[in-house]
Coordinates of C-alpha atoms in Angstrom, one line a residue:
X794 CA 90.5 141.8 25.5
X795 CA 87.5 143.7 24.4
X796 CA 84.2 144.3 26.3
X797 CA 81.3 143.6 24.8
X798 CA 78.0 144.8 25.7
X799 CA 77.0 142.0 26.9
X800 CA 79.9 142.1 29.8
X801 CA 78.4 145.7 31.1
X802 CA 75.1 144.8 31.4
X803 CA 75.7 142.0 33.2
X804 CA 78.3 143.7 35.6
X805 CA 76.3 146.4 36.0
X806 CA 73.7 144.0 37.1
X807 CA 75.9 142.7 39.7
X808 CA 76.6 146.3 40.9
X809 CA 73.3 147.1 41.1
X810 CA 72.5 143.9 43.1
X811 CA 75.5 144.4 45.4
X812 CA 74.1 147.8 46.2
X813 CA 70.6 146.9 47.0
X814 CA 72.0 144.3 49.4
X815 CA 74.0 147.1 51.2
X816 CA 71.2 148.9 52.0
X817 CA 69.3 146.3 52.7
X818 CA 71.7 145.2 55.4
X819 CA 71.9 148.8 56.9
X820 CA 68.5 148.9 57.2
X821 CA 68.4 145.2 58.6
X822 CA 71.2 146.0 61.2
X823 CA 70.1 149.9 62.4
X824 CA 66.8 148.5 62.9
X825 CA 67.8 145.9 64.9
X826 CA 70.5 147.4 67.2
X827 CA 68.6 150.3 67.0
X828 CA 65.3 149.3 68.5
X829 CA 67.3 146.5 70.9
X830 CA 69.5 149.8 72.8
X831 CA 66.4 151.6 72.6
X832 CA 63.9 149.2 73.9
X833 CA 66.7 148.4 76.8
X834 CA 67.1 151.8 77.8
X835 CA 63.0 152.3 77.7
X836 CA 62.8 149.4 80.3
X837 CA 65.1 150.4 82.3
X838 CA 63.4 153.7 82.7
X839 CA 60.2 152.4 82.9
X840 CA 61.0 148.4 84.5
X841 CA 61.4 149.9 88.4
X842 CA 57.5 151.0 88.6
X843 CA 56.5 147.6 87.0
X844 CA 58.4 145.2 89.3
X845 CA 62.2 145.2 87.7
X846 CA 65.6 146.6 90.0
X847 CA 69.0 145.6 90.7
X848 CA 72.3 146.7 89.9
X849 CA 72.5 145.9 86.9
X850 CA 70.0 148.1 85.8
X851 CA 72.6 150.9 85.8
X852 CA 75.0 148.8 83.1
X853 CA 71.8 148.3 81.0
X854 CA 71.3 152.0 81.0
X855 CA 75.0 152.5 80.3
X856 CA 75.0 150.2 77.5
X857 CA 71.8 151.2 75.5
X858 CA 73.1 154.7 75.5
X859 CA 76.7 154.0 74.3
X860 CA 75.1 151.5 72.1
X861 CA 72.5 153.7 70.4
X862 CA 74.8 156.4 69.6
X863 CA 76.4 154.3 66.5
X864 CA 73.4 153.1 65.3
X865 CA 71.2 156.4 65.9
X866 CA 71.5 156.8 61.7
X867 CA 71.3 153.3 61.1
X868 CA 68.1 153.6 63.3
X869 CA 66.7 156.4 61.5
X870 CA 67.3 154.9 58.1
X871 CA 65.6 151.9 59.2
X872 CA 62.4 153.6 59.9
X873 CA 62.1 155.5 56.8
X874 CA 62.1 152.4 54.8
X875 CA 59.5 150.7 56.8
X876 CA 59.0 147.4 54.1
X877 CA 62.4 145.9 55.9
X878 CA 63.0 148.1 58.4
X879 CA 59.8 147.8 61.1
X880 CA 60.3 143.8 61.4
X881 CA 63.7 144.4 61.8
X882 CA 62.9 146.7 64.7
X883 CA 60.7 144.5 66.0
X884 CA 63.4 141.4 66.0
X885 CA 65.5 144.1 67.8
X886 CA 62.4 144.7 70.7
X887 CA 61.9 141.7 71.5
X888 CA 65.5 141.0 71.6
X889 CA 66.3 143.9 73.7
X890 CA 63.1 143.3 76.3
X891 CA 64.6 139.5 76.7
X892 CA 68.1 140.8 77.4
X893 CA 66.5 143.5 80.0
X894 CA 64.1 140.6 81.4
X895 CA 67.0 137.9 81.5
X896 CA 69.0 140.5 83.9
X897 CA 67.4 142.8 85.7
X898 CA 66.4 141.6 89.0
X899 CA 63.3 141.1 91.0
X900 CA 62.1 144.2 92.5
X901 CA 59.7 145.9 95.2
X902 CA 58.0 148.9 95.2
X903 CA 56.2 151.3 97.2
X904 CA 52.3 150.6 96.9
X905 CA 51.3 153.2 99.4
X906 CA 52.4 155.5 101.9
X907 CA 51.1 156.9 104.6
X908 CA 51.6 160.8 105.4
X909 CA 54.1 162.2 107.0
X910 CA 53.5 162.4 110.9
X911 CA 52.4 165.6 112.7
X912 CA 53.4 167.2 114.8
X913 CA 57.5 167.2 113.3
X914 CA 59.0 166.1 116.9
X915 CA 56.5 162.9 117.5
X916 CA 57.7 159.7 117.1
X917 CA 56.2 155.8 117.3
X918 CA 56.7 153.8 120.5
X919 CA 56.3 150.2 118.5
X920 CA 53.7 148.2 116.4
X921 CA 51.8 145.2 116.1
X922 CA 50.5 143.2 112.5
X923 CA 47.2 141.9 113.4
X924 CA 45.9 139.9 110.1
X925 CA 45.5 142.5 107.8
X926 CA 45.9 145.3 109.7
X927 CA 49.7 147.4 110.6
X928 CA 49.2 149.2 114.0
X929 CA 51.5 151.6 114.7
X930 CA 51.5 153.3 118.1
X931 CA 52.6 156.9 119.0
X932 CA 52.6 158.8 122.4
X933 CA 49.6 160.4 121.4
X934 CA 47.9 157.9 118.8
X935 CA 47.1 154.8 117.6
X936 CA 46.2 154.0 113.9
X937 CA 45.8 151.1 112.0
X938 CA 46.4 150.5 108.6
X939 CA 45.2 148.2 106.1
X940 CA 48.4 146.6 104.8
X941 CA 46.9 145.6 101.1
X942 CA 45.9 149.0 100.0
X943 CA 47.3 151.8 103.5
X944 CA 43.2 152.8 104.1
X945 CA 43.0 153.8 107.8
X946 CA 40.9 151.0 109.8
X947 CA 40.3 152.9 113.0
X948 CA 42.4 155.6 115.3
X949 CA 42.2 155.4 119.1
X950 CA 43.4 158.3 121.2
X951 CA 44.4 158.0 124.9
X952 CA 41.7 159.2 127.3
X953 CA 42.1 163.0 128.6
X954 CA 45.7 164.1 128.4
X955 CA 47.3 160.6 129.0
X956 CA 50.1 159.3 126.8
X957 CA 50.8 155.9 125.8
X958 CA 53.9 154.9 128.1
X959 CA 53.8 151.2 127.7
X960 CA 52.9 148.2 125.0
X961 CA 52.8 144.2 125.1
X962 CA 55.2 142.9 122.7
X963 CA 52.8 140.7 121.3
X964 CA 48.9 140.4 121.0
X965 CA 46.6 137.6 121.9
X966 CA 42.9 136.0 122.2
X967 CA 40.7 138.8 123.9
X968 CA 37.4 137.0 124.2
X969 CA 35.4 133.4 124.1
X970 CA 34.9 134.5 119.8
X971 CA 38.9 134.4 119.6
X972 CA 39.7 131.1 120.2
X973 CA 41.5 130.8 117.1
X974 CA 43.8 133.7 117.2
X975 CA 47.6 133.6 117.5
X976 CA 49.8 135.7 119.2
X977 CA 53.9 136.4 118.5
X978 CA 56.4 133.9 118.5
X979 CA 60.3 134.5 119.7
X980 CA 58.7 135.3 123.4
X981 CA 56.8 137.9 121.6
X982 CA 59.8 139.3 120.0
X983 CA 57.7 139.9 116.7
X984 CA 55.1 141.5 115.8
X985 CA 51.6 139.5 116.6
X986 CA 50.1 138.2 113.7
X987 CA 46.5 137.2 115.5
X988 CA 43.0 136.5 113.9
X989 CA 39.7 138.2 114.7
X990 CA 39.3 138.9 118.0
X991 CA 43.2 140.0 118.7
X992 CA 43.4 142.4 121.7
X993 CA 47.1 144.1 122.6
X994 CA 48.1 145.9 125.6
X995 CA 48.4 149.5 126.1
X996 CA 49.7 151.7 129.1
X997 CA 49.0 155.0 129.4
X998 CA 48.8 158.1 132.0
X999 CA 49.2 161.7 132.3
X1000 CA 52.4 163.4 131.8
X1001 CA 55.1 162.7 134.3
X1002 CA 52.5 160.7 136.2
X1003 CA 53.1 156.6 137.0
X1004 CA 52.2 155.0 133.9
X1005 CA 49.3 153.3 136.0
X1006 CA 46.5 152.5 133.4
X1007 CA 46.6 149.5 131.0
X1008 CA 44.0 149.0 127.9
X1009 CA 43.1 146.2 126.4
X1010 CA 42.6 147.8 122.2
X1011 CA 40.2 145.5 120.4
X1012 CA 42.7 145.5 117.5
X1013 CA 40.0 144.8 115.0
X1014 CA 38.0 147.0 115.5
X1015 CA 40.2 149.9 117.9
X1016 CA 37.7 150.3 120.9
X1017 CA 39.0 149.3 124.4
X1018 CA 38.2 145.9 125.5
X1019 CA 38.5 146.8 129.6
X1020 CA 40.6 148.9 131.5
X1021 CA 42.4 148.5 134.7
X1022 CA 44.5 150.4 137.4
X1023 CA 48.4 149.5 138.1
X1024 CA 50.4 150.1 141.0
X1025 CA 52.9 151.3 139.1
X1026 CA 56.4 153.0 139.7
X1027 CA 57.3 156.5 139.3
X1028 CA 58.0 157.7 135.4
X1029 CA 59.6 160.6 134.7
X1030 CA 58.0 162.9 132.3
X1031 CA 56.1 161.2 128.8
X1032 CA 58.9 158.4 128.7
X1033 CA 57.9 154.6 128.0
X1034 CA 59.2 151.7 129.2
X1035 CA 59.3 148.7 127.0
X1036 CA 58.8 145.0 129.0
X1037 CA 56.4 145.9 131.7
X1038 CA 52.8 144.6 130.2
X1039 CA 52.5 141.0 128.5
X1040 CA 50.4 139.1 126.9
X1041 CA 50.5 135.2 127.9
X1042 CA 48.1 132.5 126.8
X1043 CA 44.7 134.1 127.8
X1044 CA 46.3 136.0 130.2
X1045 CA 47.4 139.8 130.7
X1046 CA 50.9 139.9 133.3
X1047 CA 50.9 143.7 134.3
X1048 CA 54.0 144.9 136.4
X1049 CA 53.6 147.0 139.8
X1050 CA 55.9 148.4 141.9
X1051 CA 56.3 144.7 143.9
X1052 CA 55.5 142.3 141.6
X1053 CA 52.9 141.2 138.9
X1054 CA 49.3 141.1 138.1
X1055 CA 48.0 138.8 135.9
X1056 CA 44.4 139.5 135.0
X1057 CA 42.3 137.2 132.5
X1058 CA 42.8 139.1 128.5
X1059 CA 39.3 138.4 128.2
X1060 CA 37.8 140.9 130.5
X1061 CA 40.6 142.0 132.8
X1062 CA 39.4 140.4 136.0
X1063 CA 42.4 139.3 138.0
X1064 CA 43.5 135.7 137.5
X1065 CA 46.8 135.7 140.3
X1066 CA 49.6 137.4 141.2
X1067 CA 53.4 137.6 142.2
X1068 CA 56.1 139.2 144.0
X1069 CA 59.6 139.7 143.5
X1070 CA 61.9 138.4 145.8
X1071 CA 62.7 140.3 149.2
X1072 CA 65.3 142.9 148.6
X1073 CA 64.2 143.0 145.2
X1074 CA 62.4 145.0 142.3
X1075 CA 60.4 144.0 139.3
X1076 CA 62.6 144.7 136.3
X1077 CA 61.0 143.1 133.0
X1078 CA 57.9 140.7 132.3
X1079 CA 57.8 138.5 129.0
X1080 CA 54.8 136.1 127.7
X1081 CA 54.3 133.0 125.5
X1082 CA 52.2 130.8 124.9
X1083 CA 51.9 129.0 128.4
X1084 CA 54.9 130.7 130.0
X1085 CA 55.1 133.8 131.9
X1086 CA 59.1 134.9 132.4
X1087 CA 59.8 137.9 134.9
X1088 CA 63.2 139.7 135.5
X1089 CA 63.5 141.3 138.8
X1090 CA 66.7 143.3 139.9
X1091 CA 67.9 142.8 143.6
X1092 CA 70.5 145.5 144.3
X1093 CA 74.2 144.3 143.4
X1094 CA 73.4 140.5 143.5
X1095 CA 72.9 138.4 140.5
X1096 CA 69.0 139.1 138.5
X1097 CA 66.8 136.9 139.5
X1098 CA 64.7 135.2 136.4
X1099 CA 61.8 133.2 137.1
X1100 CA 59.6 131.2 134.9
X1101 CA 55.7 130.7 135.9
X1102 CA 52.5 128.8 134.2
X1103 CA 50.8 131.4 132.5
X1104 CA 47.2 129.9 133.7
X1105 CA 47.6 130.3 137.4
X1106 CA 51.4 131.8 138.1
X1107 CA 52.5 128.4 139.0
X1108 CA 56.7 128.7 139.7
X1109 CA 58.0 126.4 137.4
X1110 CA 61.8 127.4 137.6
X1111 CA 63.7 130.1 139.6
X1112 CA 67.3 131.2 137.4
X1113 CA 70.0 133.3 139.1
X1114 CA 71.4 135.4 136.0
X1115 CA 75.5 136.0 136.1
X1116 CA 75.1 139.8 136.2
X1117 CA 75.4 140.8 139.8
X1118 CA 77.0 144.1 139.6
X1119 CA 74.4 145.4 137.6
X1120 CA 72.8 145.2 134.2
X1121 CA 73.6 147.9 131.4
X1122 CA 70.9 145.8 129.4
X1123 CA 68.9 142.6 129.4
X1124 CA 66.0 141.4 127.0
X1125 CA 63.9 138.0 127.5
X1126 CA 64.9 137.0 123.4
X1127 CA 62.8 134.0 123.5
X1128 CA 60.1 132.5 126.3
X1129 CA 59.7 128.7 124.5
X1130 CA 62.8 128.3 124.2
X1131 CA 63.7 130.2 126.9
X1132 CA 66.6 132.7 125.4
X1133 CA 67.7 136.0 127.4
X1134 CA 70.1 138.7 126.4
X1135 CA 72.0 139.8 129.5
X1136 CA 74.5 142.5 129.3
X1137 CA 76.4 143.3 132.5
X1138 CA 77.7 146.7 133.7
X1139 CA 81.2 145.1 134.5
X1140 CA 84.1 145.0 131.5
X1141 CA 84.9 141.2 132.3
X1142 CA 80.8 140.7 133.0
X1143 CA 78.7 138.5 131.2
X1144 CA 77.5 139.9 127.2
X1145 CA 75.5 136.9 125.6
X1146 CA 72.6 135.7 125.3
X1147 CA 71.9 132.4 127.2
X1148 CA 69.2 129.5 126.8
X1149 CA 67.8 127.3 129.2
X1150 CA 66.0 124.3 129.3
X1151 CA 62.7 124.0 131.4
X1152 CA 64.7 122.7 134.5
X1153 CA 67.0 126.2 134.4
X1154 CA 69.6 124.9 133.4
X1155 CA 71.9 126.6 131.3
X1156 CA 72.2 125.0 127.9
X1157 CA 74.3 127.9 125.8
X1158 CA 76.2 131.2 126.3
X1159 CA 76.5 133.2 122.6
X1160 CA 78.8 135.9 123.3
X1161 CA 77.5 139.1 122.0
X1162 CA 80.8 140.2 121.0
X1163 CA 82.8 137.5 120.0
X1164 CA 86.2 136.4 118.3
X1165 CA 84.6 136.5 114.8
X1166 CA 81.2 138.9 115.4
X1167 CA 79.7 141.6 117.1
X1168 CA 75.7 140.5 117.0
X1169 CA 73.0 142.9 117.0
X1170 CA 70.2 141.3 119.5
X1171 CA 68.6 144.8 119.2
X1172 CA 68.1 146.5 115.9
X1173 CA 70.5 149.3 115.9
X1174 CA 73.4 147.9 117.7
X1175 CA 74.4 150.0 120.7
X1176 CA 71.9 152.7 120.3
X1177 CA 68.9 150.2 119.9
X1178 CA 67.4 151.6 122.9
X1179 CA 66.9 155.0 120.6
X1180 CA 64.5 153.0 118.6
X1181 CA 61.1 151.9 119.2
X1182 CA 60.9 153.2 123.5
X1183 CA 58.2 151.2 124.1
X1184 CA 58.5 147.6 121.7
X1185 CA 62.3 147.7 120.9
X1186 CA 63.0 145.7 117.9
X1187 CA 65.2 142.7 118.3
X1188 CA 67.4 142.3 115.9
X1189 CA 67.9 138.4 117.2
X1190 CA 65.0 136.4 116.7
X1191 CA 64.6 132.2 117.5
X1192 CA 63.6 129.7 115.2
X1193 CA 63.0 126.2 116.3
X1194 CA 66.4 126.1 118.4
X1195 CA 68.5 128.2 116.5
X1196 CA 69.4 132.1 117.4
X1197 CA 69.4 134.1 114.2
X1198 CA 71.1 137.3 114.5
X1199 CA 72.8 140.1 112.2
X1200 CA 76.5 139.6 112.7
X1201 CA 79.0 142.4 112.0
X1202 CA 82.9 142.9 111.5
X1203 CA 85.1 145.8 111.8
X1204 CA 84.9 147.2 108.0
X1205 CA 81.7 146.1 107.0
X1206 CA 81.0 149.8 106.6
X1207 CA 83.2 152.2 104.8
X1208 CA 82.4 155.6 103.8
X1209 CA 85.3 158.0 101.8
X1210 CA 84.8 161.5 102.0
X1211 CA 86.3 164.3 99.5
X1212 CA 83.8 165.9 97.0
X1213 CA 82.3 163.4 96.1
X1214 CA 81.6 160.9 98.9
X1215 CA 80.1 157.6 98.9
X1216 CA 79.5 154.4 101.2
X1217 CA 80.0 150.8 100.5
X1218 CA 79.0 148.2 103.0
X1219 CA 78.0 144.1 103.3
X1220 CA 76.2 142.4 105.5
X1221 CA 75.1 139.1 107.2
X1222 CA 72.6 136.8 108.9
X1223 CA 74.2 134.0 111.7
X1224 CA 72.7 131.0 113.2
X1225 CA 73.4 129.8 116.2
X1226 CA 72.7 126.7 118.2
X1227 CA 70.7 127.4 122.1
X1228 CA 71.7 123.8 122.3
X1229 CA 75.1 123.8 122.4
X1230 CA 76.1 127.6 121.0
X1231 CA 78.1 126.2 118.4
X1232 CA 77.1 128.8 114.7
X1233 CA 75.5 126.6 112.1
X1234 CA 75.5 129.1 109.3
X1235 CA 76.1 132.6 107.8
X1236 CA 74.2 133.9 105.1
X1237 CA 76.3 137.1 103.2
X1238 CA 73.6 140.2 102.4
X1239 CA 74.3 143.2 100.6
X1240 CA 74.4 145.8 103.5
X1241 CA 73.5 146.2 107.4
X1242 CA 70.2 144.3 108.5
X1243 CA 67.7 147.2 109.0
X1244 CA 64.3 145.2 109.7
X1245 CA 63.9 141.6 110.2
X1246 CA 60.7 139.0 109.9
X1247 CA 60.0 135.5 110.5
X1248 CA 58.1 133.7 107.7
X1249 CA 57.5 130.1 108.9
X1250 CA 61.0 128.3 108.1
X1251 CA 62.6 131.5 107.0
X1252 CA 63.5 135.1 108.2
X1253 CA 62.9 137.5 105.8
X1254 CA 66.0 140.5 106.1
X1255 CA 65.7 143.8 104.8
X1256 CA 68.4 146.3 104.0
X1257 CA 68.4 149.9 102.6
X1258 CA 68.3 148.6 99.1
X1259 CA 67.3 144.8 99.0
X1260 CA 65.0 142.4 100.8
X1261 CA 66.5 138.6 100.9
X1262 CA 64.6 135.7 102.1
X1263 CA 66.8 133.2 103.9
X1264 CA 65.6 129.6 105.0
X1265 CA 66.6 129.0 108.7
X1266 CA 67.3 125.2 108.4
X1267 CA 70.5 125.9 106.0
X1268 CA 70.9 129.9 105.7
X1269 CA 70.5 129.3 102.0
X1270 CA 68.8 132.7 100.0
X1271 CA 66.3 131.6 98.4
X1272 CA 64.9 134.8 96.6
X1273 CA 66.5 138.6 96.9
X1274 CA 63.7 141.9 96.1
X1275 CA 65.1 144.8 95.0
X1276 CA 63.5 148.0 96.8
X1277 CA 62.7 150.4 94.2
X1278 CA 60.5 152.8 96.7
X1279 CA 62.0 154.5 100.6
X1280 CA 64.8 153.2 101.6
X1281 CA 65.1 152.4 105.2
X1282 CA 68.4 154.4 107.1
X1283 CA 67.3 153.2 109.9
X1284 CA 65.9 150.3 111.8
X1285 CA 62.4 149.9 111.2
X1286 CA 59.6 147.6 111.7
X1287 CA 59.3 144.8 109.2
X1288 CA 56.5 142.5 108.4
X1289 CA 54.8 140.2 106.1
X1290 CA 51.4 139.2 104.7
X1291 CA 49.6 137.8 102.0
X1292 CA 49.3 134.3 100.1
X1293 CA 51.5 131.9 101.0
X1294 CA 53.5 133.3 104.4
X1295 CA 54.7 130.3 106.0
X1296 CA 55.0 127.9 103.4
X1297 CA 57.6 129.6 101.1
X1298 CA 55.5 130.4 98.2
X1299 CA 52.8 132.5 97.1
X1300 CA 52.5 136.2 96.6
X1301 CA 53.3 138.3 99.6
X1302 CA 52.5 142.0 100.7
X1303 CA 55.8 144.0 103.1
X1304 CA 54.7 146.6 105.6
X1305 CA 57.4 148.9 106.6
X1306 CA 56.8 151.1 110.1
X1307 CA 59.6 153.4 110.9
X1308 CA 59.9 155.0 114.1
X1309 CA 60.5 158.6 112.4
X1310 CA 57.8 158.9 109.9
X1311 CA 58.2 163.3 109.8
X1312 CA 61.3 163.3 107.3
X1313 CA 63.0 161.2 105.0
X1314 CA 60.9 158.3 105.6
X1315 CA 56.7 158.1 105.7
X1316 CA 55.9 156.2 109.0
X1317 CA 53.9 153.4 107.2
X1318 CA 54.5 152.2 103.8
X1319 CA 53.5 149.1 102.2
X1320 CA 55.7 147.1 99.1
X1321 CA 54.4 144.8 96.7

């Protein structure tokens, strides 16, 4: 059959048509892979600085490069025919900044740092989180921080060559003006976090002198309230001792060589004091809010824990601890509830931590090394006591009735060596009952527990990588940070501020204090 001319011109119509659609769909298509891969792999470059981590930032990356490299030409050939090709690469932005926004996780970063400490061989003794203020104390210095922006609010330095051999776990009202202000919960097992007028507790002395001075630091302001003497025992050296000055109520319980001294936190005038038992020595002293609980050792017979009215050293219950034989370690946990870590010398001694009621009697054991867990009352497991001389960090804290704890099994961490080595851990948070010491919940975490806050009705648990907010009635997350900035090795000192602490909502500030700020980590940073 013949072709007439009418046939060509209309197939060569088609051709021509089919041809300009071709191109048209290349430059359609390599404009919008191309700018989605390329806008992904941007934010992932750029998303940790504004807010964005996680793991799967990594597959992102992984992606946008592998994706890019087939539609690199297509790309190119998009933007030089800009009439089609620039909306198409803006379909493929937006497309790739909801794909990176819809994944990537919630992260922190470092908003400041503090520099490194000097001299390279100091190291802090605790700290305290007084409103708006991070305190961290060394032998030689104390300095507060400003958590919202890391500005230094005031530096006090012990008097002549003294250094700073003792602290109060938490902080409390130092005058008539402070009438409002709080001091730590947990039997000042955290951090206080007090209003205006906060004072804390500092002992000091000479080098391998008793540590027989105690300050009371105006923590807003960092001038010294009062000072008084101790009778205190021998120290060897610039060692601290952690558990020997409290804060209780209004009051300020000092420990001396045969008992305690409680003088008024106002002013320091003496308000009453106590003695250990004969044959005994004081070992430990912990405050709350009413409560005053003090530890004394009495040779190789059983501890003897007593409980006294924080107003006027009124005994209101004398406990016997199962320990006789001798105590490797003991912490008070919590003073209301009353909640003590006692760890025996003996192999078949007692390792738990038991609660009482207000009578003395024994309401729970939690063994410390159970069938299912080993817990971690004190950051850092069996070298706690290398952290933090003077205001340990428990690793246990108390909530309403429950013991919250970082719980550990053989295996959690694993570490293969060869050329290329590399660790892989997980982690957990446990709740247990003082009422009854049954466990009420675990809550899984990414790795080991490395700092640890309370945050009204839920503990806030930091890791090397992660920060995961846990609610204490059910052990439910209910949000997980990344952290983008320092990672934490080590235990370190965690704590919260900002809108909304306590009620679960609102924006919040993180202040990290590590206890070696001359290397790897700076000794105060702050995340937001």
């Amino acid at each position: 059959m013949a072709v007439g001319p009418e046939d060509t011109v209309v197939r060569a119509g088609w051709g021509a048509r089919f041809a300009w659609d071709k191109e048209a769909w290349m430059v359609v298509s390599g404009g919008v892979l191309g700018a989605l891969f390329a806008s992904m792999g941007l934010a992932v470059l750029f998303g940790p600085a504004n807010g964005f981590g996680g793991d799967s930032l990594a597959y992102m990356g992984v992606i946008s490069i592998l994706g890019l490299m087939p539609c690199g030409a297509g790309f190119v050939w998009a933007l030089i025919h800009p009439r089609r090709g620039l909306p198409a690469a803006a379909v493929g932005v937006l497309l790739g900044l909801g794909i990176f926004v819809g994944f990537a996780g919630d992260g922190l970063n470092d908003s400041w740092t503090a520099p490194l400490d000097r001299p390279s061989t100091t190291r802090a003794l605790g700290s305290w989180t007084d409103g708006d203020l991070v305190v961290r104390v060394r032998p030689d210095l104390v300095v507060a921080y400003r958590s919202a922006t890391g500005a230094v609010a005031w530096r006090w330095t012990p008097p002549g060559e003294d250094s700073v051999c003792a602290m109060s776990r938490g902080t409390g009202p130092g005058g008539p003006g402070a009438a409002g202000a709080g001091q730590a919960g947990a039997g000042e097992a955290g951090a206080g976090e007090a209003g205006a007028g906060a004072v804390g507790l500092i002992g000091h002395s000479p080098h391998d002198r008793p540590c027989s001075a105690v300050t009371a630091l105006d923590l807003a302001v960092g001038t010294e309230a009062w000072t008084t003497a101790v009778d205190a025992p021998p120290r060897g050296g610039d060692a601290a001792t952690p558990d020997v000055v409290a804060v209780a109520g209004r009051q300020a319980v000092l420990q001396e060589k045969a008992g305690w001294l409680a003088v008024r936190l106002a002013d320091g005038a003496p308000a009453w004091r106590t003695t250990a038992a004969a044959g005994c020595a004081p070992l430990q002293v912990a405050g709350g809010a009413a409560d005053v609980v003090t530890v004394a050792q009495c040779g190789a017979a059983e501890p003897v824990l007593t409980s006294l009215a924080a107003a006027d050293g009124r005994e209101r219950s004398r406990i016997a601890l199962p320990a006789a034989g001798g105590l490797k370690n003991l912490a008070v946990v919590s003073v209301e509830p009353l909640a003590v870590w006692v760890d025996s010398q003996g192999e078949r001694g007692t390792h738990a931590v038991l609660s009482y009621d207000r009578a003395g009697k024994q309401r729970a054991a939690i063994p410390v090394s159970g069938e299912e867990y080993d817990l971690d009352v004190m950051l850092g497991g069996l070298h706690a006591f290398d952290q933090f001389d003077a205001r340990p960090l428990f690793g246990g804290v108390v909530v309403g009735d429950l013991f919250i704890v970082p719980g550990e099994k053989p295996g959690d961490v694993s570490i293969s060596g060869g050329r290329h080595p590399s660790r892989s851990a997980t982690g957990r948070l446990v709740a247990y009952s003082l009422a009854d010491g049954g466990q009420r919940w675990t809550a899984g975490l990414d790795d080991q527990v490395t700092g640890l806050a309370v945050d009204g009705t839920s503990v806030w648990a930091m890791t090397r990588s992660r920060l995961a907010r846990v609610d204490t009635a059910t052990g439910r997350r209910s949000a997980e940070l990344d952290v983008n900035g320092t990672a934490s090795l080590y235990p370190a000192d965690l704590s919260v501020s900002g809108a909304g602490v306590g009620s679960g909502s609102g924006a919040r500030r993180f202040t990290v204090v590590a206890e070696d700020g001359t290397r790897d980590e700076p000794p105060v940073r702050g995340m937001g």
